[in-house]
JSON list of C-alpha atoms in Angstrom, two decimals:
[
{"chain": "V", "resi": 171, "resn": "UNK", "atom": "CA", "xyz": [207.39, 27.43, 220.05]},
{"chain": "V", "resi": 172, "resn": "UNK", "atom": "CA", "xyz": [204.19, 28.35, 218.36]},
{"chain": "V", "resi": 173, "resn": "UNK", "atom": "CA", "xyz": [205.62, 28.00, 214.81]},
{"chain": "V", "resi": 174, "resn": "UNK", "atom": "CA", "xyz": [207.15, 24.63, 215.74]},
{"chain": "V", "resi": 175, "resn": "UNK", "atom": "CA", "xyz": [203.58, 23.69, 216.59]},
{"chain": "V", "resi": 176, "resn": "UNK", "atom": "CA", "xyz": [202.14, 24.81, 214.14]},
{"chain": "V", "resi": 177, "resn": "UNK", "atom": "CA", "xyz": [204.44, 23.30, 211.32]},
{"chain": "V", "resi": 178, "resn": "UNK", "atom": "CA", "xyz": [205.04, 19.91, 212.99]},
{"chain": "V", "resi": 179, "resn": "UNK", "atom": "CA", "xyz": [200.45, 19.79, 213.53]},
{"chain": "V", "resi": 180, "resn": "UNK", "atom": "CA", "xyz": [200.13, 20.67, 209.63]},
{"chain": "V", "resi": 181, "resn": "UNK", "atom": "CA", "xyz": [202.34, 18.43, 208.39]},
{"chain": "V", "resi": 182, "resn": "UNK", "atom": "CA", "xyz": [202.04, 15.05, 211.06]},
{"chain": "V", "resi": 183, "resn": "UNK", "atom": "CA", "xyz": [198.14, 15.64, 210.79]},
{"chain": "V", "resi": 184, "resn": "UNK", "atom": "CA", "xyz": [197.53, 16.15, 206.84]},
{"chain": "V", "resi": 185, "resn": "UNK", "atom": "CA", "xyz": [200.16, 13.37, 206.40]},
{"chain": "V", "resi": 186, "resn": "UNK", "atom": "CA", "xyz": [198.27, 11.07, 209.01]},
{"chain": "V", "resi": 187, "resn": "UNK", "atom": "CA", "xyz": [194.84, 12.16, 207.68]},
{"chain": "V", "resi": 188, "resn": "UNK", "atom": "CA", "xyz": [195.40, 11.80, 204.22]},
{"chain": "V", "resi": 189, "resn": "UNK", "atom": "CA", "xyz": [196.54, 7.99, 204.94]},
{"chain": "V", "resi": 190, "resn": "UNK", "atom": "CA", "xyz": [193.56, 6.93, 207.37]},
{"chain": "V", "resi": 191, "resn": "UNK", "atom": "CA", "xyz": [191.43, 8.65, 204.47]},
{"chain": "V", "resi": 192, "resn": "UNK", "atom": "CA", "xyz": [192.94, 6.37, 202.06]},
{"chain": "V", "resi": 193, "resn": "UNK", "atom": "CA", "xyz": [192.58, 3.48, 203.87]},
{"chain": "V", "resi": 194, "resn": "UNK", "atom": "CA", "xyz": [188.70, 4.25, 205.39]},
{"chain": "V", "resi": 195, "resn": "UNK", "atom": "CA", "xyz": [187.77, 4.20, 201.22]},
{"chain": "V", "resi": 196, "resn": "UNK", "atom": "CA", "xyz": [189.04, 0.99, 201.16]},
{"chain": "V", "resi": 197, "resn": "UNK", "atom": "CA", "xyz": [188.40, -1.01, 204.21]},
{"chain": "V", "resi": 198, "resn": "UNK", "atom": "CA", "xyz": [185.58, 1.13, 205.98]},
{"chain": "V", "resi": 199, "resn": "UNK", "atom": "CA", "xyz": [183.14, 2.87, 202.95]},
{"chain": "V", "resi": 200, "resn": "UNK", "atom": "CA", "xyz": [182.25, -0.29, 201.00]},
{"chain": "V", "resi": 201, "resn": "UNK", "atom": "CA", "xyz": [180.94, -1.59, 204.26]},
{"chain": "V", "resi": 202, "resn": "UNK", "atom": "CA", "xyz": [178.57, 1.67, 205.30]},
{"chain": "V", "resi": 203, "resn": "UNK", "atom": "CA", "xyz": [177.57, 1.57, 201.56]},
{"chain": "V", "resi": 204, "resn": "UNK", "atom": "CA", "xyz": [176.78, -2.13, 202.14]},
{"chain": "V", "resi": 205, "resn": "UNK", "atom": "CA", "xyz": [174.70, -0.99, 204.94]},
{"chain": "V", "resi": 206, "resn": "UNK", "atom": "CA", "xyz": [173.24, 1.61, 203.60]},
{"chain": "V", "resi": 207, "resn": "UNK", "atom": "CA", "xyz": [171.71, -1.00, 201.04]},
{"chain": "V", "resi": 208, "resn": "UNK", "atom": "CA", "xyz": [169.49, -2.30, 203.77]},
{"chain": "V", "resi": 209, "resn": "UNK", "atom": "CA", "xyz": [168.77, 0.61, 205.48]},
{"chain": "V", "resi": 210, "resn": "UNK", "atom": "CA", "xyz": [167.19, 1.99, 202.38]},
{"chain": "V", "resi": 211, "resn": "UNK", "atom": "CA", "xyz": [165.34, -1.27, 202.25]},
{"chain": "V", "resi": 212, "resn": "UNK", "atom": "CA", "xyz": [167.10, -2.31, 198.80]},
{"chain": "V", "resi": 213, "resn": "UNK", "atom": "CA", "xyz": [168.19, -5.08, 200.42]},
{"chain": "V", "resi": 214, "resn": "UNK", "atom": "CA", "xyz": [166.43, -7.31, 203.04]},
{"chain": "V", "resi": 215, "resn": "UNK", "atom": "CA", "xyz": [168.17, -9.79, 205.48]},
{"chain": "V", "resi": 216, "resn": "UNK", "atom": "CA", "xyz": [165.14, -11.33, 207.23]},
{"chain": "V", "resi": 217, "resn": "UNK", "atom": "CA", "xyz": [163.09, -13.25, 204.72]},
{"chain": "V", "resi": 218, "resn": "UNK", "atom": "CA", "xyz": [162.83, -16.77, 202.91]},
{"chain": "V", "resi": 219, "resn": "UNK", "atom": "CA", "xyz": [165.13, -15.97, 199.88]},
{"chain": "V", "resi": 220, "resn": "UNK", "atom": "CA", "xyz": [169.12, -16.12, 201.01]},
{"chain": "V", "resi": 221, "resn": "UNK", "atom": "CA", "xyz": [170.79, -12.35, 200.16]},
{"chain": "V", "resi": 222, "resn": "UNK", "atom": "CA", "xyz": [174.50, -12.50, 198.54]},
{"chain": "V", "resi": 223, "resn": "UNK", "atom": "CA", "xyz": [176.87, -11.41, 200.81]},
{"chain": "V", "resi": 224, "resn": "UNK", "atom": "CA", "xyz": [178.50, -9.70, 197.33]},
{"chain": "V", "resi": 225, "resn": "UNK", "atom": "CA", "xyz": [177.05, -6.54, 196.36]},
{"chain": "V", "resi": 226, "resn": "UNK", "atom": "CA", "xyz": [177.04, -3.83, 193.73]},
{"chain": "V", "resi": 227, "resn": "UNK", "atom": "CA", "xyz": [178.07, -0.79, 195.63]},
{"chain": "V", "resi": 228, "resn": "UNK", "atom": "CA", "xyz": [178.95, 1.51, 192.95]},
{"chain": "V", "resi": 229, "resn": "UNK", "atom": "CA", "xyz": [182.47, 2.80, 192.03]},
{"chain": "V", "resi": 230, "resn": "UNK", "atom": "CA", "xyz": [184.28, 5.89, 193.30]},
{"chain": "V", "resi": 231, "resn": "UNK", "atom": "CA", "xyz": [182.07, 9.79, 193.71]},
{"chain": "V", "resi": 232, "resn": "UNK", "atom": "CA", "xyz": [184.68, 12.10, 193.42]},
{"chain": "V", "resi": 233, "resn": "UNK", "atom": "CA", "xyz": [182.63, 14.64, 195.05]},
{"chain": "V", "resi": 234, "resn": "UNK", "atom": "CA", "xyz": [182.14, 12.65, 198.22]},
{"chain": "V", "resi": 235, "resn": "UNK", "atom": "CA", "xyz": [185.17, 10.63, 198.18]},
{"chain": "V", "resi": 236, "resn": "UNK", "atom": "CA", "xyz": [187.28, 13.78, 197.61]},
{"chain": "V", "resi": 237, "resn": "UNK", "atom": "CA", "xyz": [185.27, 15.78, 200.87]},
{"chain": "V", "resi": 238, "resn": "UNK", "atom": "CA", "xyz": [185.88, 13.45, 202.73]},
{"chain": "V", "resi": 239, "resn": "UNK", "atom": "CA", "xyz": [189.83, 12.92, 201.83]},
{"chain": "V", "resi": 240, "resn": "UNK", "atom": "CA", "xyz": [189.77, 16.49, 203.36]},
{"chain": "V", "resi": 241, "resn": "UNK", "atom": "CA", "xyz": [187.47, 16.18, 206.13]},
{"chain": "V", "resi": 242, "resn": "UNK", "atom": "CA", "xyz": [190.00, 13.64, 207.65]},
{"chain": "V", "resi": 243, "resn": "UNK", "atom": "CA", "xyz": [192.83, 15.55, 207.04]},
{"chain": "V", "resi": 244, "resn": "UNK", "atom": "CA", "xyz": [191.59, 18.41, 208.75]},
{"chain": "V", "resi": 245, "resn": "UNK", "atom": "CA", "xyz": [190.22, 15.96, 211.47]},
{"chain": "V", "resi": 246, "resn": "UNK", "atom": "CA", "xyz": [193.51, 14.15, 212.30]},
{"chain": "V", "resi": 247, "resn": "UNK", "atom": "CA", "xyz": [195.38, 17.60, 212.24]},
{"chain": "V", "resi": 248, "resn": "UNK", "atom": "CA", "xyz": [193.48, 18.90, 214.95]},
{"chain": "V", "resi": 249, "resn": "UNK", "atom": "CA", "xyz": [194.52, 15.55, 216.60]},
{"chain": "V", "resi": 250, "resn": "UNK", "atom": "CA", "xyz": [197.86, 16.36, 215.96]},
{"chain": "V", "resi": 251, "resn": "UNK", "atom": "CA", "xyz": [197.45, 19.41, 217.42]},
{"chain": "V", "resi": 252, "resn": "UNK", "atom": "CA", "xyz": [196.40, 17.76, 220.27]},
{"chain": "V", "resi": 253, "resn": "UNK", "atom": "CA", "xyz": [198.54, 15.71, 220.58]},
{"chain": "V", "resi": 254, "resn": "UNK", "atom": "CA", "xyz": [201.54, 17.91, 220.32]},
{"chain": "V", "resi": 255, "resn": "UNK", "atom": "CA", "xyz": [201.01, 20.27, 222.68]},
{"chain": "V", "resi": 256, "resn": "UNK", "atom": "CA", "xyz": [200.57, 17.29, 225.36]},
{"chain": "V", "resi": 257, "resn": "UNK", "atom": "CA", "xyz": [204.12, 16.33, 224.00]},
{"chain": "V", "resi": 258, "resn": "UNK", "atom": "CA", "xyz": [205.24, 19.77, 224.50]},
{"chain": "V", "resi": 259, "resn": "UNK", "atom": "CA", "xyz": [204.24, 19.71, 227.83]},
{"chain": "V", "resi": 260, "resn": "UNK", "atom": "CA", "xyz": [206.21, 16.08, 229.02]},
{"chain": "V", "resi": 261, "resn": "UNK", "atom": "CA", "xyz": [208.70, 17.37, 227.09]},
{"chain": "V", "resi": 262, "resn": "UNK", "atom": "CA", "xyz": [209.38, 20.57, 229.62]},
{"chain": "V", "resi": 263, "resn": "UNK", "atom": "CA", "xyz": [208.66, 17.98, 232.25]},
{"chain": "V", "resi": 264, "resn": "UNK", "atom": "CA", "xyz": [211.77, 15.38, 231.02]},
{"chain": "V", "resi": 265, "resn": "UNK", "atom": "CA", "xyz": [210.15, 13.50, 228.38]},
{"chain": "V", "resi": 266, "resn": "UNK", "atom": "CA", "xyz": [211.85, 12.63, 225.28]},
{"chain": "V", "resi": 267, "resn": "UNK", "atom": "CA", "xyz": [209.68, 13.40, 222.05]},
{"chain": "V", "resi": 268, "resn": "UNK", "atom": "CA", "xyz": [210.84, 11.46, 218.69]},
{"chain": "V", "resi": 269, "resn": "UNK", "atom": "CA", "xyz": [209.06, 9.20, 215.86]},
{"chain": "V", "resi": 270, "resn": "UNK", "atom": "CA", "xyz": [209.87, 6.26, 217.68]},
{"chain": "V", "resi": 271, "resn": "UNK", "atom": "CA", "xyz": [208.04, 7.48, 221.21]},
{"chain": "V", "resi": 272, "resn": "UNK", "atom": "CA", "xyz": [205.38, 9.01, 219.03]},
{"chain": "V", "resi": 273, "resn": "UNK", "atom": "CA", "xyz": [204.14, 5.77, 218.38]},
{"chain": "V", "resi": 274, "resn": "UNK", "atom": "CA", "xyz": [203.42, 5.32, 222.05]},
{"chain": "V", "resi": 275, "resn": "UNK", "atom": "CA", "xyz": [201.76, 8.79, 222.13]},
{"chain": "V", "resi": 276, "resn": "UNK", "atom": "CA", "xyz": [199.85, 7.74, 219.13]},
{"chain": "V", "resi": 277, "resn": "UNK", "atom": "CA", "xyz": [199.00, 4.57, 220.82]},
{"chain": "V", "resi": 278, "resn": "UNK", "atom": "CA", "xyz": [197.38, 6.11, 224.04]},
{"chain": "V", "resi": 279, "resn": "UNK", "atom": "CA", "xyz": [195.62, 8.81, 221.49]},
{"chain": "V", "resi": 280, "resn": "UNK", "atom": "CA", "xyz": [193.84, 5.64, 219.86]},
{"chain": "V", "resi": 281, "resn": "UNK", "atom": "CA", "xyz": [192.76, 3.91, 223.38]},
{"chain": "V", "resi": 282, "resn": "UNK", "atom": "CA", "xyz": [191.17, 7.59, 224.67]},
{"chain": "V", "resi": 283, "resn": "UNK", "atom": "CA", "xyz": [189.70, 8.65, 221.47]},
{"chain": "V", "resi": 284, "resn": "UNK", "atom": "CA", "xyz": [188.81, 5.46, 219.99]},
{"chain": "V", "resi": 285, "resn": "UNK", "atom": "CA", "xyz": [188.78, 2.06, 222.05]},
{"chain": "V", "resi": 286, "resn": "UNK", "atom": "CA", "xyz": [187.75, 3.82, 225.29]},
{"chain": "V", "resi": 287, "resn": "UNK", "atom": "CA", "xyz": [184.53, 4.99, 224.01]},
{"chain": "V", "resi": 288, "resn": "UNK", "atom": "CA", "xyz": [183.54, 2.03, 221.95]},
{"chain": "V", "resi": 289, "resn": "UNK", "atom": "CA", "xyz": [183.86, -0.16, 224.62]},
{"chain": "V", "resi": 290, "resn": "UNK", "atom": "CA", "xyz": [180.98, 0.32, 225.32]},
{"chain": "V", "resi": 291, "resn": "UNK", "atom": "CA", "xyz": [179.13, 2.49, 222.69]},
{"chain": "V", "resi": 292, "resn": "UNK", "atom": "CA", "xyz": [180.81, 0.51, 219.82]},
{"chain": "V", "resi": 293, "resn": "UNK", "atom": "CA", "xyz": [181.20, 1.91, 216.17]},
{"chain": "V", "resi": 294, "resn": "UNK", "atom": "CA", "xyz": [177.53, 1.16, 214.28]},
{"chain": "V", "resi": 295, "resn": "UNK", "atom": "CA", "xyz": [176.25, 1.01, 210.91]},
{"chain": "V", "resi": 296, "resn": "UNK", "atom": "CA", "xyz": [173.66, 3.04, 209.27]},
{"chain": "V", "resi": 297, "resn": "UNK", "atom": "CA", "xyz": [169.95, 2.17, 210.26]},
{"chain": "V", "resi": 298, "resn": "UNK", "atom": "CA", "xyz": [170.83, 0.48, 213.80]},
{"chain": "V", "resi": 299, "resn": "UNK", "atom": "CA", "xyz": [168.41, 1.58, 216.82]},
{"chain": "V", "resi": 300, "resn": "UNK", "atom": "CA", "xyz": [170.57, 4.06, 218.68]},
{"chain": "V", "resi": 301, "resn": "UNK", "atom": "CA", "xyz": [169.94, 6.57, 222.21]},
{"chain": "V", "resi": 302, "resn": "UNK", "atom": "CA", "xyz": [169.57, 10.51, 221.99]},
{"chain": "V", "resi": 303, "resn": "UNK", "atom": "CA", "xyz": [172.44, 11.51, 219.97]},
{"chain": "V", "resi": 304, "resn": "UNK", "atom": "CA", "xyz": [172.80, 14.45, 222.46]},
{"chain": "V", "resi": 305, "resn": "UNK", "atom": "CA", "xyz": [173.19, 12.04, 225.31]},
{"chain": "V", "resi": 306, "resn": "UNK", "atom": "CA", "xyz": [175.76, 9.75, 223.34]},
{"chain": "V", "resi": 307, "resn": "UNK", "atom": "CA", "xyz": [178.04, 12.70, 222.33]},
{"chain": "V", "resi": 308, "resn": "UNK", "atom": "CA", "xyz": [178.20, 13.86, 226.22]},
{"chain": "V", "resi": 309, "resn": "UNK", "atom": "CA", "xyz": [179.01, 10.39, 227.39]},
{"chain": "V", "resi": 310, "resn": "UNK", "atom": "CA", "xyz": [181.48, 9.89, 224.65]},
{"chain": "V", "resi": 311, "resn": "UNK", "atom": "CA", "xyz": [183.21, 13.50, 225.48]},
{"chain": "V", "resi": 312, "resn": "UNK", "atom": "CA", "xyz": [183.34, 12.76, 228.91]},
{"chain": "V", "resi": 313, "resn": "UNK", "atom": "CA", "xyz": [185.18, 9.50, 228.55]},
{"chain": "V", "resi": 314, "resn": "UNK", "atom": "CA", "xyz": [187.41, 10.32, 226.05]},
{"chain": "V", "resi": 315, "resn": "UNK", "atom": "CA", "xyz": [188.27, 13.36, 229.02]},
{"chain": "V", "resi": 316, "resn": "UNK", "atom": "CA", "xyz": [188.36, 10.82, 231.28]},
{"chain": "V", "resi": 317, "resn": "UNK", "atom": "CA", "xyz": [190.41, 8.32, 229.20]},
{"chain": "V", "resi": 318, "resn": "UNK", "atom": "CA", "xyz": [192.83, 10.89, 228.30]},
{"chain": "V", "resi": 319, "resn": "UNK", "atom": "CA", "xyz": [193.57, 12.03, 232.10]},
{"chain": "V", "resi": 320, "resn": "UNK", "atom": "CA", "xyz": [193.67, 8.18, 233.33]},
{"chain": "V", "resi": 321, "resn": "UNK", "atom": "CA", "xyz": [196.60, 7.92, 230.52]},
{"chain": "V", "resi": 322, "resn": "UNK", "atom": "CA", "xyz": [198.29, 10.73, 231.63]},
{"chain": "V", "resi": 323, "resn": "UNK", "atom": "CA", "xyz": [198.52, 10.14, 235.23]},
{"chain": "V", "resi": 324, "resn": "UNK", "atom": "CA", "xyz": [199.73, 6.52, 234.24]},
{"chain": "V", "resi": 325, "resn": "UNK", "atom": "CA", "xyz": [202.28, 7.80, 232.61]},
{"chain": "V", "resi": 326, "resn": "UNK", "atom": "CA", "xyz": [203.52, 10.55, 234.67]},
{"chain": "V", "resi": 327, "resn": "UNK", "atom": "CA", "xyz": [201.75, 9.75, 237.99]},
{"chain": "V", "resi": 328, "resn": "UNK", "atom": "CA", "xyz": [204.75, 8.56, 239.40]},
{"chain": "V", "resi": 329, "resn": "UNK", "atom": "CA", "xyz": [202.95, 7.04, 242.52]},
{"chain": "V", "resi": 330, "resn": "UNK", "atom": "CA", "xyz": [200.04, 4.46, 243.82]},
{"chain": "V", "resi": 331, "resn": "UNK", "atom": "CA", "xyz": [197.54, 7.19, 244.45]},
{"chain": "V", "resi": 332, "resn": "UNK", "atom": "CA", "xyz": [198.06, 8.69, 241.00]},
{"chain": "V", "resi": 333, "resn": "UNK", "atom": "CA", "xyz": [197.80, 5.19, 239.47]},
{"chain": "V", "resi": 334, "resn": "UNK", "atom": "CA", "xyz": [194.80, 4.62, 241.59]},
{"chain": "V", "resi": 335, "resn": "UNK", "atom": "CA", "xyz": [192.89, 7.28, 240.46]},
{"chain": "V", "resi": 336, "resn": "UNK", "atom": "CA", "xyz": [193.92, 6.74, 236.55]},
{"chain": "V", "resi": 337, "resn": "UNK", "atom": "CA", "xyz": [191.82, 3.38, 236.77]},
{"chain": "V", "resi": 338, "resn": "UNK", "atom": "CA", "xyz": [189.18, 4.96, 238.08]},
{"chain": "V", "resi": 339, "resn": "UNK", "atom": "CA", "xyz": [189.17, 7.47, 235.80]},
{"chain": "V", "resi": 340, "resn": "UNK", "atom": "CA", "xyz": [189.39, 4.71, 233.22]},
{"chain": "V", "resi": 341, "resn": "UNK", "atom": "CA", "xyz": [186.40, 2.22, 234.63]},
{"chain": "V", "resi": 342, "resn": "UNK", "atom": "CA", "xyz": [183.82, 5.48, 235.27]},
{"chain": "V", "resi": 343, "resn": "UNK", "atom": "CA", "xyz": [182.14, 5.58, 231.82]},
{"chain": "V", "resi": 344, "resn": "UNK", "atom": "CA", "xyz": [181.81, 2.18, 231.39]},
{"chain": "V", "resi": 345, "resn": "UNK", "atom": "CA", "xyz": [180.58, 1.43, 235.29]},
{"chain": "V", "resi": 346, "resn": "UNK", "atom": "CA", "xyz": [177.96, 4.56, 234.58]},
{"chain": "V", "resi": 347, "resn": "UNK", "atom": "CA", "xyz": [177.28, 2.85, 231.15]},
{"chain": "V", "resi": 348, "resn": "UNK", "atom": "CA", "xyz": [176.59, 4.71, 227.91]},
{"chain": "V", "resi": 349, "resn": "UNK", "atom": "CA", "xyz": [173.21, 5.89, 226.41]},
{"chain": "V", "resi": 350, "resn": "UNK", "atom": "CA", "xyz": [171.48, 2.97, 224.97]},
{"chain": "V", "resi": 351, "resn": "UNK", "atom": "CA", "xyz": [168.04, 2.65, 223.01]},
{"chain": "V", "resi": 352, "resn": "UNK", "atom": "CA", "xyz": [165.01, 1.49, 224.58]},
{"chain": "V", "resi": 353, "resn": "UNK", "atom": "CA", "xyz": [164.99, -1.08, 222.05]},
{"chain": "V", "resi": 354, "resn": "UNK", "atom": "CA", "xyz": [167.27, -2.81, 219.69]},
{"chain": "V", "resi": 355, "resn": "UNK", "atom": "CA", "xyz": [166.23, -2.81, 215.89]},
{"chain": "V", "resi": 356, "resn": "UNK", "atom": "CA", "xyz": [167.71, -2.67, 212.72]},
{"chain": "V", "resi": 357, "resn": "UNK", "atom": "CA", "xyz": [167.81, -4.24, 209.13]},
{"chain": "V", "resi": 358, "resn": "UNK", "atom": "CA", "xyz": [171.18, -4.46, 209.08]},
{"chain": "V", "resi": 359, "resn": "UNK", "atom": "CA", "xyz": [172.47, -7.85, 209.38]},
{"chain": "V", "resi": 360, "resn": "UNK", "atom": "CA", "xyz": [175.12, -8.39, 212.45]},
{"chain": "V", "resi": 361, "resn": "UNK", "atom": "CA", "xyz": [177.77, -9.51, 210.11]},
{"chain": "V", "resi": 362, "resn": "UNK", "atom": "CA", "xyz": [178.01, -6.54, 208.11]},
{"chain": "V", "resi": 363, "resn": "UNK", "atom": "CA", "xyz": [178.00, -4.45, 211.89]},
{"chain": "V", "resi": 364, "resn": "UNK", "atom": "CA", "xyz": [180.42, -6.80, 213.40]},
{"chain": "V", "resi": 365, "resn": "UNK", "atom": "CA", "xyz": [183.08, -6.03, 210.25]},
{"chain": "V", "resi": 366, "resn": "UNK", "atom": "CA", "xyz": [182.55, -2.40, 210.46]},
{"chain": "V", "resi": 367, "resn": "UNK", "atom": "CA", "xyz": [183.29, -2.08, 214.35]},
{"chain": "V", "resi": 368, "resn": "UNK", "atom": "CA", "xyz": [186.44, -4.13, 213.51]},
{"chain": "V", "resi": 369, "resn": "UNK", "atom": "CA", "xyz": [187.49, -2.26, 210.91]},
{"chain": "V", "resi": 370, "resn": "UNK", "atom": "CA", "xyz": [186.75, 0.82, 211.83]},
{"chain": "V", "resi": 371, "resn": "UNK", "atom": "CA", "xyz": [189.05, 0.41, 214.98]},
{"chain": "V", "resi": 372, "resn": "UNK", "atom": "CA", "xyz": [191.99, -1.03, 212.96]},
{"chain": "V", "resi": 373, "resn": "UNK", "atom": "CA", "xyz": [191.91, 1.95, 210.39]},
{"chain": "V", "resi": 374, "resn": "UNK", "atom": "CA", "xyz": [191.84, 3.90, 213.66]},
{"chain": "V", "resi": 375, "resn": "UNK", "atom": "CA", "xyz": [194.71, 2.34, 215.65]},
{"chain": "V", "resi": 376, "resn": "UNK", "atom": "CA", "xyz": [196.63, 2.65, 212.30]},
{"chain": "V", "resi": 377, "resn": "UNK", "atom": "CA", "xyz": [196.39, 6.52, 211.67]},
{"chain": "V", "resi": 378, "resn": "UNK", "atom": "CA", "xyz": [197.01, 6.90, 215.62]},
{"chain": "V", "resi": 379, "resn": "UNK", "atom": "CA", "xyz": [199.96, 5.13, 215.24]},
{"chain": "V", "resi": 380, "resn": "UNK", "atom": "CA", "xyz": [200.85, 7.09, 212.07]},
{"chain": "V", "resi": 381, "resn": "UNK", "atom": "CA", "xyz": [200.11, 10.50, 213.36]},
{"chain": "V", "resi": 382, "resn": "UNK", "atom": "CA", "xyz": [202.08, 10.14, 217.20]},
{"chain": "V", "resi": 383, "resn": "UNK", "atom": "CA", "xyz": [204.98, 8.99, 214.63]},
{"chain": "V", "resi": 384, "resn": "UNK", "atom": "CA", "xyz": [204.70, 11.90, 212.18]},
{"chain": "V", "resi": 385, "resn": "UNK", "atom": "CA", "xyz": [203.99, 14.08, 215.22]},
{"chain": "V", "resi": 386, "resn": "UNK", "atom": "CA", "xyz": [207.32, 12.60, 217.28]},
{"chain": "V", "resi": 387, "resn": "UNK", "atom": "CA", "xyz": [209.20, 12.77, 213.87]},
{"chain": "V", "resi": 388, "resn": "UNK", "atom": "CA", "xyz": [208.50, 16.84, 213.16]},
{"chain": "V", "resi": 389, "resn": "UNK", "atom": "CA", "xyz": [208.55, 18.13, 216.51]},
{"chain": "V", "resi": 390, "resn": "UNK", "atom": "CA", "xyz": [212.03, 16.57, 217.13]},
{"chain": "V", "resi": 391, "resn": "UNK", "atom": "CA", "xyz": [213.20, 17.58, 213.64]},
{"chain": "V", "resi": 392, "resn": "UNK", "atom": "CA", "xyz": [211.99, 21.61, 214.05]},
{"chain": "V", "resi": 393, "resn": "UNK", "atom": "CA", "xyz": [213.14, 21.29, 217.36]},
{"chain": "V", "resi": 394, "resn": "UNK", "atom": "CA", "xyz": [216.42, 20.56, 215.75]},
{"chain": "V", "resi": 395, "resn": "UNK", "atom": "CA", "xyz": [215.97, 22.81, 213.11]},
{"chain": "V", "resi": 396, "resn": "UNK", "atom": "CA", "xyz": [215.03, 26.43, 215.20]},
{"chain": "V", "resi": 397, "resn": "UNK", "atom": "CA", "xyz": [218.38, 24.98, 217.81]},
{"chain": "V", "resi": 398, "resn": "UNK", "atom": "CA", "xyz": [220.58, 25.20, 215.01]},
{"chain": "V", "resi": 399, "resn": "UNK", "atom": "CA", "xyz": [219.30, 28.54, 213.38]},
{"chain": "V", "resi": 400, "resn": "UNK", "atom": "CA", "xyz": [219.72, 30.22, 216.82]},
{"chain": "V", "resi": 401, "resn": "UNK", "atom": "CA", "xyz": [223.36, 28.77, 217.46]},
{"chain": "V", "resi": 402, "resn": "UNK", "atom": "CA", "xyz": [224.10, 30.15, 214.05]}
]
């Protein structure tokens, strides 16, 4: 059991990680650099002269661009291994485990760790005003805890009391509300914020979706693999 783990995390999670990687570099960093323009006051949205929405942002750092390749691979394969050993577990209890239900896995792995929390406390850019950033990290721990067992009882409640108490779990955070500054402030113009919330939650959904897939895929195919070594 632990090997299969342990070979289906590595693989599902670096493969996952090294494509929401790819695909943050393209779609997610040349909007934080954007930001980061006007958070260094380089740029400056509030005035009389109109600012191109086209910038210079430089070309590719292999230094950073490279750490943070591997950051994210190491990231999203302690997600997978996560995520498999909650598959190992509805597997004992019935479930089937392939690519194909992966993707549902991955799906409900993208609501708790990524659309539950920004709900409310939504993805932002460099130089907004934000709360305590000890505050923020409890709230967002407890609600992706929360998230995860609302999920989990949804799918395996099996009754109205379990379902019951998996929107609850699900509404909490957001009734309690998340940490938010006593102000608002910022250079950064909404635009730029607005297209870095919606990106960063489609690069997310995407490597979800990738990694319950990869995750399905190896687990089924070691499970197949260890069955047929020990009928040998």
């Amino acid at each position: 059991m632990l090997s299969r783990l342990l070979i289906s995390g590595l693989f599902a999670g670096a493969a996952a990680g090294l494509i929401a990687a790819l695909l943050q570099l393209y779609f997610v960093q040349p909007v934080l650099l954007h930001a980061e323009l006007y958070e260094s006051g380089e740029l400056v949205h509030f005035g009389a002269q109109a600012v191109s929405a086209h910038q210079d942002i430089g070309g590719i750092d292999l230094v950073r661009d490279g750490l943070s390749v591997v950051f994210t691979m190491l990231t999203y394969t302690g997600y997978a291994f996560i995520l498999l050993v909650l598959m190992a577990i509805a597997e004992m209890r019935g479930a089937t485990v392939n690519g194909r239900t992966g993707l549902i896995w991955g799906l409900a792995g993208f609501v708790a760790f990524h659309f539950a929390p920004g709900f409310t406390l939504a993805p932002e850019v460099p130089g907004v005003a934000a709360a305590d950033v000890y505050a923020r990290q409890i709230w967002w721990w407890a609600t992706v805890l929360s998230a995860s067992a609302g999920l989990w009882l949804i799918a395996f409640g099996g009754n109205w009391l379990a379902w019951g108490s998996a929107a609850v779990l699900l509404l909490a955070p957001h009734v309690i509300g998340a940490p938010e500054p006593d102000s608002f402030t910022g250079p950064v113009p909404t635009e730029i914020g607005a297209l870095f919330a919606s990106r960063a939650f489609g690069v997310g959904m995407a490597a979800w979706l990738l990694l319950g897939c990869f995750a399905g895929f190896f687990w089924q195919r070691e499970g197949a693999r260890i069955s047929s070594i020990q009928t040998a």
